[in-house]
PDB file of C-alpha atoms in Angstrom:
ATOM      1  CA  MET A   1       0.233  32.648   0.049  1.00 50.00           C
ATOM      2  CA  HIS A   2      -3.249  33.906   0.939  1.00 53.00           C
ATOM      3  CA  HIS A   3      -4.246  30.372   1.991  1.00 74.00           C
ATOM      4  CA  LEU A   4      -1.268  30.316   4.349  1.00 73.00           C
ATOM      5  CA  GLN A   5      -2.120  33.715   5.807  1.00 75.00           C
ATOM      6  CA  THR A   6      -5.509  32.400   6.941  1.00 83.00           C
ATOM      7  CA  LYS A   7      -3.732  29.731   8.995  1.00 85.00           C
ATOM      8  CA  ILE A   8      -1.540  32.219  10.847  1.00 85.00           C
ATOM      9  CA  HIS A   9      -3.102  33.301  14.131  1.00 90.00           C
ATOM     10  CA  GLU A  10      -2.079  35.772  16.791  1.00 89.00           C
ATOM     11  CA  ILE A  11      -1.812  34.167  20.216  1.00 92.00           C
ATOM     12  CA  ARG A  12      -0.044  35.695  23.214  1.00 92.00           C
ATOM     13  CA  GLY A  13       0.990  38.582  20.989  1.00 90.00           C
ATOM     14  CA  GLN A  14       2.823  36.322  18.535  1.00 90.00           C
ATOM     15  CA  LYS A  15       2.021  35.193  15.012  1.00 89.00           C
ATOM     16  CA  VAL A  16       1.808  31.389  15.101  1.00 92.00           C
ATOM     17  CA  LEU A  17       0.774  28.327  13.129  1.00 91.00           C
ATOM     18  CA  LEU A  18      -1.014  25.506  14.942  1.00 94.00           C
ATOM     19  CA  ASP A  19       0.280  21.945  14.844  1.00 94.00           C
ATOM     20  CA  PHE A  20      -2.694  20.517  12.923  1.00 93.00           C
ATOM     21  CA  ASP A  21      -2.442  23.222  10.248  1.00 91.00           C
ATOM     22  CA  LEU A  22       1.284  22.545   9.860  1.00 90.00           C
ATOM     23  CA  ALA A  23       0.650  18.799   9.667  1.00 91.00           C
ATOM     24  CA  GLU A  24      -1.921  19.392   6.930  1.00 90.00           C
ATOM     25  CA  LEU A  25       0.542  21.572   5.010  1.00 86.00           C
ATOM     26  CA  TYR A  26       3.332  18.987   5.416  1.00 85.00           C
ATOM     27  CA  GLU A  27       0.881  16.236   4.403  1.00 88.00           C
ATOM     28  CA  ILE A  28       1.507  14.228   7.566  1.00 89.00           C
ATOM     29  CA  GLU A  29      -0.617  13.362  10.582  1.00 92.00           C
ATOM     30  CA  THR A  30      -0.613  15.775  13.514  1.00 92.00           C
ATOM     31  CA  ARG A  31       0.619  13.023  15.835  1.00 92.00           C
ATOM     32  CA  VAL A  32       3.600  12.381  13.521  1.00 91.00           C
ATOM     33  CA  LEU A  33       4.528  16.066  13.610  1.00 93.00           C
ATOM     34  CA  ASN A  34       4.181  16.197  17.408  1.00 93.00           C
ATOM     35  CA  GLN A  35       6.224  12.984  17.835  1.00 93.00           C
ATOM     36  CA  ALA A  36       9.051  14.483  15.776  1.00 92.00           C
ATOM     37  CA  VAL A  37       8.922  17.603  17.940  1.00 93.00           C
ATOM     38  CA  LYS A  38       8.927  15.568  21.166  1.00 93.00           C
ATOM     39  CA  ARG A  39      11.987  13.609  19.974  1.00 92.00           C
ATOM     40  CA  ASN A  40      13.726  16.975  19.439  1.00 92.00           C
ATOM     41  CA  PHE A  41      12.166  18.870  22.323  1.00 91.00           C
ATOM     42  CA  LYS A  42      15.363  20.774  23.219  1.00 92.00           C
ATOM     43  CA  ARG A  43      15.176  22.510  19.821  1.00 90.00           C
ATOM     44  CA  PHE A  44      11.835  24.116  20.738  1.00 92.00           C
ATOM     45  CA  PRO A  45      12.085  26.592  23.634  1.00 92.00           C
ATOM     46  CA  ASP A  46       8.973  28.509  24.702  1.00 91.00           C
ATOM     47  CA  ASP A  47       9.592  31.331  22.227  1.00 92.00           C
ATOM     48  CA  PHE A  48       9.625  28.757  19.359  1.00 92.00           C
ATOM     49  CA  MET A  49       6.644  26.636  20.433  1.00 94.00           C
ATOM     50  CA  PHE A  50       4.080  26.525  23.222  1.00 95.00           C
ATOM     51  CA  GLN A  51       0.954  24.546  24.001  1.00 94.00           C
ATOM     52  CA  LEU A  52      -2.341  26.400  24.066  1.00 94.00           C
ATOM     53  CA  THR A  53      -4.225  26.594  27.349  1.00 93.00           C
ATOM     54  CA  GLU A  54      -7.780  25.300  27.600  1.00 91.00           C
ATOM     55  CA  LYS A  55      -9.128  28.864  27.475  1.00 91.00           C
ATOM     56  CA  GLU A  56      -7.001  29.767  24.424  1.00 91.00           C
ATOM     57  CA  TRP A  57      -8.107  26.598  22.630  1.00 90.00           C
ATOM     58  CA  LEU A  58     -11.790  27.150  23.398  1.00 88.00           C
ATOM     59  CA  THR A  59     -11.518  30.717  22.105  1.00 85.00           C
ATOM     60  CA  MET A  60      -9.640  29.582  18.986  1.00 81.00           C
ATOM     61  CA  SER A  61     -11.863  26.615  18.211  1.00 77.00           C
ATOM     62  CA  SER A  62     -14.957  28.815  18.385  1.00 73.00           C
ATOM     63  CA  GLN A  63     -13.383  31.164  15.813  1.00 70.00           C
ATOM     64  CA  ILE A  64     -11.991  28.630  13.344  1.00 67.00           C
ATOM     65  CA  VAL A  65     -13.522  25.638  11.669  1.00 58.00           C
ATOM     66  CA  THR A  66     -11.281  22.650  12.130  1.00 52.00           C
ATOM     67  CA  THR A  67     -11.641  18.968  11.426  1.00 45.00           C
ATOM     68  CA  SER A  68      -8.809  18.078  13.777  1.00 50.00           C
ATOM     69  CA  SER A  69     -10.899  18.581  16.924  1.00 49.00           C
ATOM     70  CA  SER A  70     -12.571  15.239  16.271  1.00 49.00           C
ATOM     71  CA  LYS A  71      -9.162  13.535  15.942  1.00 53.00           C
ATOM     72  CA  ARG A  72      -7.575  15.363  18.868  1.00 58.00           C
ATOM     73  CA  PRO A  73      -8.069  13.976  22.384  1.00 58.00           C
ATOM     74  CA  LYS A  74     -10.248  16.285  24.493  1.00 62.00           C
ATOM     75  CA  LYS A  75      -7.419  17.287  26.863  1.00 71.00           C
ATOM     76  CA  ALA A  76      -4.661  17.494  24.244  1.00 84.00           C
ATOM     77  CA  TYR A  77      -4.472  21.131  23.286  1.00 92.00           C
ATOM     78  CA  PRO A  78      -2.667  22.141  20.082  1.00 94.00           C
ATOM     79  CA  TYR A  79       0.885  23.373  19.935  1.00 95.00           C
ATOM     80  CA  ALA A  80       1.501  26.808  18.472  1.00 95.00           C
ATOM     81  CA  PHE A  81       4.699  27.340  16.476  1.00 94.00           C
ATOM     82  CA  THR A  82       6.220  30.794  16.081  1.00 91.00           C
ATOM     83  CA  GLU A  83       8.200  31.726  12.991  1.00 86.00           C
ATOM     84  CA  GLN A  84      11.370  30.444  14.663  1.00 87.00           C
ATOM     85  CA  GLY A  85       9.622  27.194  15.595  1.00 89.00           C
ATOM     86  CA  VAL A  86       8.530  26.668  11.998  1.00 86.00           C
ATOM     87  CA  ALA A  87      12.096  27.285  10.865  1.00 83.00           C
ATOM     88  CA  MET A  88      13.317  24.712  13.395  1.00 84.00           C
ATOM     89  CA  LEU A  89      10.806  22.185  12.014  1.00 85.00           C
ATOM     90  CA  SER A  90      12.646  22.302   8.702  1.00 77.00           C
ATOM     91  CA  GLY A  91      15.628  20.749  10.463  1.00 78.00           C
ATOM     92  CA  ILE A  92      13.691  17.779  11.822  1.00 83.00           C
ATOM     93  CA  LEU A  93      11.267  17.145   8.946  1.00 81.00           C
ATOM     94  CA  ASN A  94      13.437  16.323   5.957  1.00 73.00           C
ATOM     95  CA  SER A  95      10.958  15.594   3.172  1.00 76.00           C
ATOM     96  CA  ASN A  96      10.784  17.630  -0.022  1.00 74.00           C
ATOM     97  CA  ILE A  97       7.258  18.669   0.928  1.00 77.00           C
ATOM     98  CA  ALA A  98       8.494  19.964   4.308  1.00 76.00           C
ATOM     99  CA  ILE A  99      11.264  21.956   2.646  1.00 73.00           C
ATOM    100  CA  ASN A 100       8.893  23.553   0.100  1.00 78.00           C
ATOM    101  CA  VAL A 101       6.240  24.255   2.717  1.00 79.00           C
ATOM    102  CA  ASN A 102       8.788  25.870   5.041  1.00 75.00           C
ATOM    103  CA  ILE A 103       9.984  28.133   2.246  1.00 79.00           C
ATOM    104  CA  ALA A 104       6.383  29.193   1.552  1.00 80.00           C
ATOM    105  CA  ILE A 105       5.723  29.763   5.262  1.00 79.00           C
ATOM    106  CA  MET A 106       8.858  31.872   5.708  1.00 78.00           C
ATOM    107  CA  ARG A 107       7.875  33.979   2.694  1.00 80.00           C
ATOM    108  CA  THR A 108       4.396  34.439   4.143  1.00 80.00           C
ATOM    109  CA  PHE A 109       5.765  35.582   7.506  1.00 76.00           C
ATOM    110  CA  VAL A 110       8.043  38.072   5.712  1.00 78.00           C
ATOM    111  CA  HIS A 111       5.087  39.301   3.618  1.00 79.00           C
ATOM    112  CA  ILE A 112       2.989  39.833   6.755  1.00 76.00           C
ATOM    113  CA  ARG A 113       5.847  41.715   8.432  1.00 74.00           C
ATOM    114  CA  ARG A 114       6.148  43.979   5.394  1.00 77.00           C
ATOM    115  CA  GLN A 115       2.407  44.650   5.395  1.00 76.00           C
ATOM    116  CA  VAL A 116       2.496  45.563   9.069  1.00 68.00           C
ATOM    117  CA  GLY A 117       5.472  47.863   8.424  1.00 68.00           C
ATOM    118  CA  THR A 118       3.678  49.536   5.528  1.00 69.00           C
ATOM    119  CA  ASN A 119       0.545  49.962   7.620  1.00 67.00           C
ATOM    120  CA  ASN A 120       2.584  51.491  10.445  1.00 67.00           C
ATOM    121  CA  GLU A 121       4.162  53.957   8.019  1.00 72.00           C
ATOM    122  CA  PHE A 122       0.732  54.769   6.573  1.00 65.00           C
ATOM    123  CA  ASN A 123      -0.769  55.277  10.039  1.00 65.00           C
ATOM    124  CA  LYS A 124       2.099  57.575  11.023  1.00 71.00           C
ATOM    125  CA  LYS A 125       1.617  59.714   7.877  1.00 70.00           C
ATOM    126  CA  LEU A 126      -2.131  59.815   8.479  1.00 63.00           C
ATOM    127  CA  GLU A 127      -1.620  60.972  12.060  1.00 70.00           C
ATOM    128  CA  GLU A 128       0.766  63.688  10.859  1.00 71.00           C
ATOM    129  CA  LEU A 129      -1.795  64.889   8.314  1.00 67.00           C
ATOM    130  CA  GLU A 130      -4.611  64.775  10.849  1.00 64.00           C
ATOM    131  CA  SER A 131      -2.683  66.830  13.375  1.00 70.00           C
ATOM    132  CA  LYS A 132      -1.647  69.309  10.678  1.00 67.00           C
ATOM    133  CA  TYR A 133      -5.141  69.677   9.278  1.00 65.00           C
ATOM    134  CA  ASP A 134      -6.890  69.533  12.645  1.00 64.00           C
ATOM    135  CA  GLN A 135      -5.076  72.735  13.524  1.00 64.00           C
ATOM    136  CA  GLN A 136      -5.941  74.354  10.175  1.00 62.00           C
ATOM    137  CA  PHE A 137      -9.546  73.173  10.284  1.00 64.00           C
ATOM    138  CA  GLY A 138      -9.744  74.297  13.894  1.00 66.00           C
ATOM    139  CA  GLU A 139      -9.003  77.811  12.708  1.00 69.00           C
ATOM    140  CA  VAL A 140     -11.634  77.482   9.964  1.00 67.00           C
ATOM    141  CA  PHE A 141     -14.223  76.225  12.444  1.00 62.00           C
ATOM    142  CA  GLU A 142     -13.354  79.044  14.817  1.00 69.00           C
ATOM    143  CA  ALA A 143     -13.900  81.579  12.000  1.00 72.00           C
ATOM    144  CA  LEU A 144     -17.198  79.919  11.022  1.00 65.00           C
ATOM    145  CA  HIS A 145     -18.327  79.917  14.646  1.00 65.00           C
ATOM    146  CA  TYR A 146     -17.505  83.641  14.886  1.00 72.00           C
ATOM    147  CA  LEU A 147     -19.496  84.388  11.698  1.00 71.00           C
ATOM    148  CA  ILE A 148     -22.474  82.346  12.906  1.00 67.00           C
ATOM    149  CA  GLN A 149     -22.482  84.165  16.265  1.00 70.00           C
ATOM    150  CA  LYS A 150     -22.189  87.525  14.486  1.00 69.00           C
ATOM    151  CA  GLU A 151     -25.132  86.613  12.220  1.00 66.00           C
ATOM    152  CA  LYS A 152     -27.265  85.605  15.198  1.00 62.00           C
ATOM    153  CA  LYS A 153     -26.538  88.919  16.929  1.00 68.00           C
ATOM    154  CA  GLU A 154     -27.555  90.847  13.792  1.00 66.00           C
ATOM    155  CA  GLU A 155     -30.822  88.866  13.555  1.00 63.00           C
ATOM    156  CA  LEU A 156     -31.617  89.607  17.179  1.00 63.00           C
ATOM    157  CA  TYR A 157     -30.843  93.272  16.636  1.00 64.00           C
ATOM    158  CA  GLN A 158     -33.219  93.455  13.645  1.00 63.00           C
ATOM    159  CA  LYS A 159     -36.015  91.580  15.447  1.00 61.00           C
ATOM    160  CA  ARG A 160     -36.095  94.079  18.317  1.00 62.00           C
ATOM    161  CA  LYS A 161     -38.747  96.734  18.112  1.00 62.00           C
ATOM    162  CA  GLN A 162     -37.326 100.023  16.907  1.00 62.00           C
ATOM    163  CA  ILE A 163     -37.566 102.847  19.400  1.00 65.00           C
ATOM    164  CA  GLY A 164     -37.542 106.446  18.255  1.00 64.00           C
ATOM    165  CA  PHE A 165     -38.972 108.563  15.490  1.00 66.00           C
ATOM    166  CA  LYS A 166     -40.568 106.913  12.506  1.00 62.00           C
ATOM    167  CA  LYS A 167     -40.259 108.539   9.133  1.00 61.00           C
TER     168      LYS A 167
END
């Protein structure tokens, strides 16, 4: 599952898998995967699959090491498949490998969603604690500040030259 998580990227605010990573997982060539998608293009609306722009691809390819860039034509940018797009692939790729890979991918997406949910819950609790303790610590710091100021005033008072009768 961890290996799969490294192949999931966030593009345009969506978690996606790129066509060449999916092809590698399905043990087929990228062009075979893309041909199957093109034959079933109506099954892949924009929220299921989209092609990366030149800028997105340049940003991505500088961040990831990929062997497919040498096989990919210079102007052919990868397709990004959302979770729904990956699920739709299971309907057009009917090999046992594709079925098993899709199951693993779906489980990985669910795992990531759970982690995000847990992190959101954790962050909310942390914020609650911070606000609660910020107020309490604010009072402590205020008291410390008062004591420090009081101490400074007493030091100044003792440093002044005494006026009056000496015994």
